[in-house]
mmCIF file of C-alpha atoms in Angstrom:
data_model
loop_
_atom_site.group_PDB
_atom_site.id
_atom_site.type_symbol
_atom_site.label_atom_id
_atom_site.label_comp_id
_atom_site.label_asym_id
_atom_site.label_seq_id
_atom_site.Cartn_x
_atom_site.Cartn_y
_atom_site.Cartn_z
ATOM 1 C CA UNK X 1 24.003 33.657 -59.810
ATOM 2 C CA UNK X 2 23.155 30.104 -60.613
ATOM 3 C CA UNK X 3 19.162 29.043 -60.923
ATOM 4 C CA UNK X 4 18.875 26.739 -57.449
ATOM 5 C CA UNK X 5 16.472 24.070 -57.304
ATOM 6 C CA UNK X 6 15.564 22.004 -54.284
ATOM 7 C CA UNK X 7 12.934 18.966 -55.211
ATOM 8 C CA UNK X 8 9.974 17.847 -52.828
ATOM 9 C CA UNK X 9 12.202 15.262 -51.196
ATOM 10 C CA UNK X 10 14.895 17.399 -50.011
ATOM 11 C CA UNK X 11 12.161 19.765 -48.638
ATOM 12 C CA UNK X 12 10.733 17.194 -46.425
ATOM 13 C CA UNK X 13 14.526 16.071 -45.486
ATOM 14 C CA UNK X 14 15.340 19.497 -44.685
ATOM 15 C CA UNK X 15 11.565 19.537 -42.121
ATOM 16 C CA UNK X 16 12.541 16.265 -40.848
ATOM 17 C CA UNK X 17 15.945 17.175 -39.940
ATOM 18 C CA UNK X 18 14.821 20.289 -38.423
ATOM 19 C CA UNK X 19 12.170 18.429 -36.189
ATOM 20 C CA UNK X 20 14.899 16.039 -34.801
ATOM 21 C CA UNK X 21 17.813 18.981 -34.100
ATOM 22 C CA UNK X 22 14.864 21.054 -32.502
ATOM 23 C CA UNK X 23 13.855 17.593 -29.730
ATOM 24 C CA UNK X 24 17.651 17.415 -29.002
ATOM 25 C CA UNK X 25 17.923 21.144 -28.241
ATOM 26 C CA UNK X 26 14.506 21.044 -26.376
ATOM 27 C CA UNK X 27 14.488 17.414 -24.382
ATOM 28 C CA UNK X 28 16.573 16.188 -22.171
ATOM 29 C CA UNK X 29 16.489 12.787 -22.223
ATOM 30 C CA UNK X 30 14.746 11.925 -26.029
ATOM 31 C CA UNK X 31 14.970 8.326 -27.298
ATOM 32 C CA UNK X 32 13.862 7.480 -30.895
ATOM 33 C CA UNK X 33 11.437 4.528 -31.630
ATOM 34 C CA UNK X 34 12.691 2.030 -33.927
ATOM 35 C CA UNK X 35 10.880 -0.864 -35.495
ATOM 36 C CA UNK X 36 13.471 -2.299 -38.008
ATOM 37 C CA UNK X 37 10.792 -0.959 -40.325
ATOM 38 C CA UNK X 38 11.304 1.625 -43.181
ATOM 39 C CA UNK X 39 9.955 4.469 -41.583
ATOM 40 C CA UNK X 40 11.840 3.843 -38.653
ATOM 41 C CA UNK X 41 14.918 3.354 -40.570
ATOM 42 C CA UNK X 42 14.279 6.912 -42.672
ATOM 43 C CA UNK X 43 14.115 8.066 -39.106
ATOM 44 C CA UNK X 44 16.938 7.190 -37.857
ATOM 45 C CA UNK X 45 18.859 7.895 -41.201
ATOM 46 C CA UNK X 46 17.988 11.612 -41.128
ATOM 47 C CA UNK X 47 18.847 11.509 -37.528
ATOM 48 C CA UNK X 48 22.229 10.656 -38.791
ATOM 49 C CA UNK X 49 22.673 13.244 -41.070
ATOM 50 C CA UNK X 50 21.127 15.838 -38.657
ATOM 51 C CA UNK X 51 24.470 15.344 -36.654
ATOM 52 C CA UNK X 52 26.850 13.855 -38.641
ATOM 53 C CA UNK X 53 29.804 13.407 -38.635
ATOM 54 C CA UNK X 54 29.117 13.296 -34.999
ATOM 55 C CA UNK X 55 26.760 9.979 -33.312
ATOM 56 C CA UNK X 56 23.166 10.322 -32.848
ATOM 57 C CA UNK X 57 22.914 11.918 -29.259
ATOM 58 C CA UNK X 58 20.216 10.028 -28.377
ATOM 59 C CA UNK X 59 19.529 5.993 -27.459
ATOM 60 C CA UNK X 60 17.174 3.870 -29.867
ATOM 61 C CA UNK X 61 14.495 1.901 -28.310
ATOM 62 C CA UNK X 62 12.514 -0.756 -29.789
ATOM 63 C CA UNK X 63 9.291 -2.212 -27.816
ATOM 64 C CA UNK X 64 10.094 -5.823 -29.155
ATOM 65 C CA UNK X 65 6.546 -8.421 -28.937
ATOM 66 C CA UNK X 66 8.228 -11.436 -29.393
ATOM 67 C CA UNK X 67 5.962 -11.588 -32.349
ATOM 68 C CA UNK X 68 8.584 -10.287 -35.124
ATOM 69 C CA UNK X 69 9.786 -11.416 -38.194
ATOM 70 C CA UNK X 70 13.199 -12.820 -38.338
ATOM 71 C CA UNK X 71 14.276 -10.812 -40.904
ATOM 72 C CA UNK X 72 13.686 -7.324 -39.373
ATOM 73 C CA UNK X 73 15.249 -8.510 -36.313
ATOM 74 C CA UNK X 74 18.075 -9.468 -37.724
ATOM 75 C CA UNK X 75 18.942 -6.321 -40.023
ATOM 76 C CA UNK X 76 17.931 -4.578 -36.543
ATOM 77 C CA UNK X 77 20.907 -6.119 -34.836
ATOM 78 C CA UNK X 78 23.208 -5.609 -37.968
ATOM 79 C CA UNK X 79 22.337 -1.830 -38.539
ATOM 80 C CA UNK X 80 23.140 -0.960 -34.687
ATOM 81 C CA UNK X 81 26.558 -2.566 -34.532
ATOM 82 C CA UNK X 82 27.559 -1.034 -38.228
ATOM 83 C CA UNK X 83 26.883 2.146 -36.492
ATOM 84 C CA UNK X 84 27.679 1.827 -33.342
ATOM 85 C CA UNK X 85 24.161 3.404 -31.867
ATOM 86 C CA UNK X 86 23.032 2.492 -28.659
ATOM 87 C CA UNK X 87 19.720 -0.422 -28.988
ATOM 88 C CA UNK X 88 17.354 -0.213 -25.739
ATOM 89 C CA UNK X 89 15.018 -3.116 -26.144
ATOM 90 C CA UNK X 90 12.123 -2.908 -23.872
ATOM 91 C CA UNK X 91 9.777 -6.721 -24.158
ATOM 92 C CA UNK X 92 6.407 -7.373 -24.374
ATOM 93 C CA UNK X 93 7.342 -10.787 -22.564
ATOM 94 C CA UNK X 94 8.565 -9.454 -19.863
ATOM 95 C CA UNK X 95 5.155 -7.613 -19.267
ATOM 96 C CA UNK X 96 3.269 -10.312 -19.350
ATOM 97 C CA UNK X 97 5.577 -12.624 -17.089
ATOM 98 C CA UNK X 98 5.291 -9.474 -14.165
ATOM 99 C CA UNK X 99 1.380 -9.534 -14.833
ATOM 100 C CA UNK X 100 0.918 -6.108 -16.364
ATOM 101 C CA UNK X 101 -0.670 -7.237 -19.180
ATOM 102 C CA UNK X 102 -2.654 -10.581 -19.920
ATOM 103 C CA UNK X 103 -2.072 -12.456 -23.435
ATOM 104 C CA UNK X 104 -4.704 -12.563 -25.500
ATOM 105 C CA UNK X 105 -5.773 -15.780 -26.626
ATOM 106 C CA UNK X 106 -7.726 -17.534 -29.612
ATOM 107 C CA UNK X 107 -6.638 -17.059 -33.293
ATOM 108 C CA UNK X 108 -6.744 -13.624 -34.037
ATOM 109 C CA UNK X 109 -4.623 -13.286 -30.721
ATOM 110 C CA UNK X 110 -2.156 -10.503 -31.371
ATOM 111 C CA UNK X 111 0.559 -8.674 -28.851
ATOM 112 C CA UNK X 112 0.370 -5.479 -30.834
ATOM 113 C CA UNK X 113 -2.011 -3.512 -28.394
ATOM 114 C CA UNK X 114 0.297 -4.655 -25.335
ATOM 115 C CA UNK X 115 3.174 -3.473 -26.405
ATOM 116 C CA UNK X 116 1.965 0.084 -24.747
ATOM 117 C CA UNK X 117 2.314 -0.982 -20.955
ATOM 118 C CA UNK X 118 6.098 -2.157 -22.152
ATOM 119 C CA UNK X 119 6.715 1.290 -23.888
ATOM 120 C CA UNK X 120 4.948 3.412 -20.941
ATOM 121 C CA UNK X 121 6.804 1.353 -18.340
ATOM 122 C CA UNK X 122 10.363 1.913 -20.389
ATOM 123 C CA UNK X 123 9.306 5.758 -20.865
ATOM 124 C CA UNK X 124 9.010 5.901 -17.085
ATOM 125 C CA UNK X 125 11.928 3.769 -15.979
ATOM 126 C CA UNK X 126 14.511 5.401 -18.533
ATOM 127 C CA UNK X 127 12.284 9.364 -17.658
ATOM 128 C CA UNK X 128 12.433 9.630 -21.144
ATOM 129 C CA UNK X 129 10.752 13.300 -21.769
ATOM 130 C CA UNK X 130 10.606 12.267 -25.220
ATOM 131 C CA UNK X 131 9.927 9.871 -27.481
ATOM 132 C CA UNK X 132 10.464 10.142 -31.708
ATOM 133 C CA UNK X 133 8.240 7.378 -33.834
ATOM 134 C CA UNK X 134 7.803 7.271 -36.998
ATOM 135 C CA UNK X 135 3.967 7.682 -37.568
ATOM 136 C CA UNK X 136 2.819 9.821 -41.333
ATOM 137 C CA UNK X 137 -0.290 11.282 -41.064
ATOM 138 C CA UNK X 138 -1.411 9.656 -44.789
ATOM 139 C CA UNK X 139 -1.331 6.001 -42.732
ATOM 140 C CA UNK X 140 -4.262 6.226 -40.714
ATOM 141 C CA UNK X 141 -6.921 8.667 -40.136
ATOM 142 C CA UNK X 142 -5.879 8.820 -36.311
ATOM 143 C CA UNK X 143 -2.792 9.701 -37.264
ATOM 144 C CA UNK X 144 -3.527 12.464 -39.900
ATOM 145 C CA UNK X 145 -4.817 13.991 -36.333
ATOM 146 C CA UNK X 146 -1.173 14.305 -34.828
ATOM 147 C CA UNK X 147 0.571 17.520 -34.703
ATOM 148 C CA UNK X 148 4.549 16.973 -35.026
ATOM 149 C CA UNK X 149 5.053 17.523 -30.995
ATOM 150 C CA UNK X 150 2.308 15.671 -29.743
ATOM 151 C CA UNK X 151 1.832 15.771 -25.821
ATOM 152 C CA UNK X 152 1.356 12.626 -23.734
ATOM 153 C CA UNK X 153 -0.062 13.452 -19.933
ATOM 154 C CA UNK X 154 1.220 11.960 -16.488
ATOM 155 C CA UNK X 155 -0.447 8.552 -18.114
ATOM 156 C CA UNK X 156 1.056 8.886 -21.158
ATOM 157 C CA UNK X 157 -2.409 9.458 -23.104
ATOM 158 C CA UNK X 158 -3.030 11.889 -26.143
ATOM 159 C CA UNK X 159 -5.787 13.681 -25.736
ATOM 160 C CA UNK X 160 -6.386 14.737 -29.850
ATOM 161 C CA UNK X 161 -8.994 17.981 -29.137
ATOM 162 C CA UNK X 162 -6.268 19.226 -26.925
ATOM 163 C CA UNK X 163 -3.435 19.746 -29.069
ATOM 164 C CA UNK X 164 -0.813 22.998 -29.333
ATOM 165 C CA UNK X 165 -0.966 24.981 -32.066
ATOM 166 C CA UNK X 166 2.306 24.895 -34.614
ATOM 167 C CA UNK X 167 2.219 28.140 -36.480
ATOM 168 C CA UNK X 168 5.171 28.791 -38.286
ATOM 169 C CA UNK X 169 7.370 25.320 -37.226
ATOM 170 C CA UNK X 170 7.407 26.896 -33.647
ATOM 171 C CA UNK X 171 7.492 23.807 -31.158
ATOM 172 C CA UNK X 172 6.173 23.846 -27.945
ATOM 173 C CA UNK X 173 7.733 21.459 -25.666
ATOM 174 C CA UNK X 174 6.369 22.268 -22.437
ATOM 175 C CA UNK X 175 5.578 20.199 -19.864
ATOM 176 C CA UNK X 176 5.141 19.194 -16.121
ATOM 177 C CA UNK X 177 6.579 16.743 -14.446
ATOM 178 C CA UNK X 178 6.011 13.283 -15.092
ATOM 179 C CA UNK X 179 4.794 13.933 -18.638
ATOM 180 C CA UNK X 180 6.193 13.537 -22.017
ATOM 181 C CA UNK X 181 6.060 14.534 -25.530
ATOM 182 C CA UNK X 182 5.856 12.418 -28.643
ATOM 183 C CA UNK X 183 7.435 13.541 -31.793
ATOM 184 C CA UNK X 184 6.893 12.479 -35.405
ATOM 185 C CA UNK X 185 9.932 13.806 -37.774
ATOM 186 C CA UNK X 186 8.812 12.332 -40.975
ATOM 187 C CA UNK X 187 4.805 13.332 -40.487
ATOM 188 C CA UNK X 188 4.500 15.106 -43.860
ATOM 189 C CA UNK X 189 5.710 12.048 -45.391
ATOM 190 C CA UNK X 190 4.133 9.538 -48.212
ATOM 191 C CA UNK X 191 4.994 6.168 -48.649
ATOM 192 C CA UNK X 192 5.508 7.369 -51.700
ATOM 193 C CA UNK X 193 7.648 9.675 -50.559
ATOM 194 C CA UNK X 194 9.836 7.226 -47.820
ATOM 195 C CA UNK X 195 10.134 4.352 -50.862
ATOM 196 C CA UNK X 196 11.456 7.711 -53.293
ATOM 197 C CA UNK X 197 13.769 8.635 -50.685
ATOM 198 C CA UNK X 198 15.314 5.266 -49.969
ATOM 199 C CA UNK X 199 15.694 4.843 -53.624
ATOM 200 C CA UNK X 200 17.733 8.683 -53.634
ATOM 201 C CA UNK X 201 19.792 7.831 -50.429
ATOM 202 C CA UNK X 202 20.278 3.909 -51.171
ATOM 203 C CA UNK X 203 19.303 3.158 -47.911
ATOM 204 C CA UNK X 204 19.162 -0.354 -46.927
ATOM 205 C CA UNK X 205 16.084 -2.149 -45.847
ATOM 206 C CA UNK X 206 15.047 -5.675 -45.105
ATOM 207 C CA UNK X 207 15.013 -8.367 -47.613
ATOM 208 C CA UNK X 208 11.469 -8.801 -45.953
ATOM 209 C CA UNK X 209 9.832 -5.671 -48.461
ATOM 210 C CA UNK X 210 11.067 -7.292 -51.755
ATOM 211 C CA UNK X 211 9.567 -10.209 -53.685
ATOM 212 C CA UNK X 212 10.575 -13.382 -52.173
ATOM 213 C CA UNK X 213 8.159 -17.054 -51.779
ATOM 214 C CA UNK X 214 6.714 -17.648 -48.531
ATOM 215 C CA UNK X 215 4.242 -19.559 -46.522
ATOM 216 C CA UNK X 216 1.431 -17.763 -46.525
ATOM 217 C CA UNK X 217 -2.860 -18.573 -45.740
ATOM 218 C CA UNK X 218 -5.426 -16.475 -46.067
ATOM 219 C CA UNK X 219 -7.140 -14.813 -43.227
ATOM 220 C CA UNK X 220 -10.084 -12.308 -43.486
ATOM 221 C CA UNK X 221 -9.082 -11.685 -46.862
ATOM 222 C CA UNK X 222 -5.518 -10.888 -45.410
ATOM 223 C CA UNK X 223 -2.242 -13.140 -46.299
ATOM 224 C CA UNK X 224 -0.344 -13.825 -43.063
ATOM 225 C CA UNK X 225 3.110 -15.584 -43.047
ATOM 226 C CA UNK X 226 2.728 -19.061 -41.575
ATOM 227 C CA UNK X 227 4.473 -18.848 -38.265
ATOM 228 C CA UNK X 228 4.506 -20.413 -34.552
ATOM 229 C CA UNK X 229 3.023 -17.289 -33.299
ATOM 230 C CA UNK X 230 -0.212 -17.637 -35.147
ATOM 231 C CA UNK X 231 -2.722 -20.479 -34.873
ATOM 232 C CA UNK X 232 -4.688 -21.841 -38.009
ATOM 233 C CA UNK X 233 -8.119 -23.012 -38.139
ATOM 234 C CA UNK X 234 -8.618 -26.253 -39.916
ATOM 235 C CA UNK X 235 -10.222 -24.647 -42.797
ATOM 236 C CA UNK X 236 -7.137 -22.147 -43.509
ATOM 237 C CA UNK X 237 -4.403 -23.872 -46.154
ATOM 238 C CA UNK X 238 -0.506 -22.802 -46.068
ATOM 239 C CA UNK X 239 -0.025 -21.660 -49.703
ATOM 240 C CA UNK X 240 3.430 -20.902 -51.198
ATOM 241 C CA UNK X 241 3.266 -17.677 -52.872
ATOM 242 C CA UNK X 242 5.358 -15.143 -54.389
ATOM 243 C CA UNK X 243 4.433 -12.325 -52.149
ATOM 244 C CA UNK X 244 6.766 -8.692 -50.021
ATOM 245 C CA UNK X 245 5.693 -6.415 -47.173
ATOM 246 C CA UNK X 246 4.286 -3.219 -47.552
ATOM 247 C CA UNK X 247 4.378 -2.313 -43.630
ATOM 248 C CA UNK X 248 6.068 -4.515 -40.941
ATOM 249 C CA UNK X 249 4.423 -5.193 -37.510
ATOM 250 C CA UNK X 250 3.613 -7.800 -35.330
ATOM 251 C CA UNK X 251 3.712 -11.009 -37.698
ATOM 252 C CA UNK X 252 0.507 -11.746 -36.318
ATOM 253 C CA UNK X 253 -0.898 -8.775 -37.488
ATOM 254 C CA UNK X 254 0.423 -7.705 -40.337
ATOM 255 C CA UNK X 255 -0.556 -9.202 -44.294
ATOM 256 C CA UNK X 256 1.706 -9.417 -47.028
ATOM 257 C CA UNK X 257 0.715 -8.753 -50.489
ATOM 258 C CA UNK X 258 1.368 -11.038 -53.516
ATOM 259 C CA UNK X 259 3.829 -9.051 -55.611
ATOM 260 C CA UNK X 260 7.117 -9.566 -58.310
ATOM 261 C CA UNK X 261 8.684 -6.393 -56.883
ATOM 262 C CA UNK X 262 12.466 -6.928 -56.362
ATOM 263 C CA UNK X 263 14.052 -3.847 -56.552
ATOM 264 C CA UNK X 264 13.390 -0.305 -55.302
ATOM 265 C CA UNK X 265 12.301 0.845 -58.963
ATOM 266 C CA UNK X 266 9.524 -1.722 -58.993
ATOM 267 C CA UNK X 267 8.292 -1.609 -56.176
ATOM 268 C CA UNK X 268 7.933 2.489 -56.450
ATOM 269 C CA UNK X 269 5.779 1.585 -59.718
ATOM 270 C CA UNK X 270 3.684 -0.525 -57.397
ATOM 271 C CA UNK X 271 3.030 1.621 -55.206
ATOM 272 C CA UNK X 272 1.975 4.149 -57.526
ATOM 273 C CA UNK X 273 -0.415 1.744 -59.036
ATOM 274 C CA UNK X 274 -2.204 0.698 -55.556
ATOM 275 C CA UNK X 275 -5.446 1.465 -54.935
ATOM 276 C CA UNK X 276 -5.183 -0.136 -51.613
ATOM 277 C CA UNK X 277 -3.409 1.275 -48.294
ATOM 278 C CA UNK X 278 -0.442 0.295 -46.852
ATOM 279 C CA UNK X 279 -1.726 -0.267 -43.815
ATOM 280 C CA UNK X 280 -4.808 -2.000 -45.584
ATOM 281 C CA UNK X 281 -3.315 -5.463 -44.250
ATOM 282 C CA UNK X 282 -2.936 -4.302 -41.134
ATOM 283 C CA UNK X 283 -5.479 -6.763 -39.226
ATOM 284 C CA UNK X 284 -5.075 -5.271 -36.039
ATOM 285 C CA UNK X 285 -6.451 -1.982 -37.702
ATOM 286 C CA UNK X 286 -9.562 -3.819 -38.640
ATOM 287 C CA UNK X 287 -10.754 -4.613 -34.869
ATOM 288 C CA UNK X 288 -12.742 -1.788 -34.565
ATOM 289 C CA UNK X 289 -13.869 1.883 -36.415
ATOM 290 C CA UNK X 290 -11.819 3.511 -34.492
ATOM 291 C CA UNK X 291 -9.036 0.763 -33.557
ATOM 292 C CA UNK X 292 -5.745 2.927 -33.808
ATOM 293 C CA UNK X 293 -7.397 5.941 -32.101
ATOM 294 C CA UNK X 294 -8.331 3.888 -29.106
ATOM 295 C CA UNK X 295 -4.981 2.709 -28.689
ATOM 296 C CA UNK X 296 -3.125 6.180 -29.022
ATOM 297 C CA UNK X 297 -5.673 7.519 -26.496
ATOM 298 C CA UNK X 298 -4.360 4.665 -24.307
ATOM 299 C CA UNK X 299 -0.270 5.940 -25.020
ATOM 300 C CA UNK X 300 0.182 3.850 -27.805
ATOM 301 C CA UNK X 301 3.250 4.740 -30.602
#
């Protein structure tokens, strides 16, 4: 018998894949969050390989702000008609134009905590009983909370000190009516890991996370991208730098970090060199102690 050796990567491919058969065997109407962002587009790749050669069974949705960057949009768009997946796009506008939500205003004005009346309101609409995203639990310490099936009540809030238990893998998807589950495939993951594994599977990503010069100024020690979505003060000065994307969000929210990194090898060196998070330009993160726990409480991704 040959020696058989399975490395980290396919171990957490192999969970992953497992976590998205077991929400199409459990659910009955599951959708999968995506972003245009890399974790969303691991996601959605191990979704594909989790069924192939058959489709993915289930619809995409992304909560769209308005606020995006081109870029993501755009390989968005490209990535759904290559593959033929169904795109629901739920929008933050459309919120705020029925007066569910109010728009913040001022300059550090952001979208990113209203996109969760767009995403409960689509849940509810569509009766999704289940929702995939594509949180890791080494982002954000409100994360590192979240089991893999995470329960969302009547009002779509997590309550974290009332979570099941998961002994063994066992999933317990359970629930009355009205409520729904959350489920987070790639939860075990790194970014280490997620940059690694695009670099194993070639999987395309936006131009966005490589080394390119943009307009850039410098907010609370952050670098946002100059753009019509964010006012500047008259002390802030647009900069050209040579700068990529760790994490994509809102472009109002989300920093960019000044880097040469222009291929998947570099940029896996960086990463192992950073002493920073990834979500360490997050600026939305920064509102508060306990910022992204508030807004998961609330039914946030």
């Amino acid at each position: 018998m040959k020696e058989y050796n399975i490395n980290h990567l396919r171990e957490l491919e192999a969970e992953s894949i497992f976590v998205i058969r077991e929400v199409a065997a459990q659910f009955e109407n599951p959708v999968m969050l995506f972003s245009g962002g890399k974790d969303s587009i691991v996601m959605f790749h191990l979704a594909r390989k989790a069924f192939a050669p058959a489709k993915v069974p289930f619809a995409l949705m992304h909560i769209d702000t308005g606020h995006n960057f081109p870029e993501t949009i755009q390989f968005r768009d490209e990535l759904m008609e290559e593959t033929g997946t169904r795109l629901i796009v739920r929008y933050v506008q459309d919120s705020i134009d029925q007066g569910k939500v109010v728009e913040e205003t001022g300059f550090d004005a952001s979208r990113n905590k209203l996109q969760t009346v767009t995403l409960l309101d689509g849940i509810e609409d569509l009766q999704v009983d289940c929702a995939m995203g594509g949180g890791r639990r080494d982002e954000e310490k409100a994360r590192a909370k979240e089991r893999f099936f995470s329960h969302r009540d009547e009002f779509g809030q997590w309550d974290p000190k009332n979570q099941r238990p998961e002994l063994w893998n066992l999933f317990n998807g359970k629930k009355n009516m009205g409520e729904h589950f959350r489920v987070f495939p790639i939860s075990n993951w790194t970014e280490m890991d997620v940059w690694q594994y695009i670099y194993l599977e070639n999987i395309k990503i936006p131009n966005i996370y490589f080394s390119h010069e943009r307009e850039v100024f410098v907010r609370n020690g952050n670098l946002l991208s100059v753009s019509d979505f964010i006012p500047m003060r008259d002390t802030e000065k647009i900069e050209k730098r040579i700068v990529r994307f760790r994490t994509i969000g809102d472009a109002t929210c989300t920093g960019a970090v000044e880097s040469e990194a222009n291929s998947l090898e570099d940029i896996i060196e960086e990463v192992a060199a950073s002493r920073t998070t990834e979500r360490g330009t997050r600026h939305d993160d920064k509102r508060s102690e306990a910022a992204m726990e508030d807004r998961k409480k609330e039914g946030y991704f």
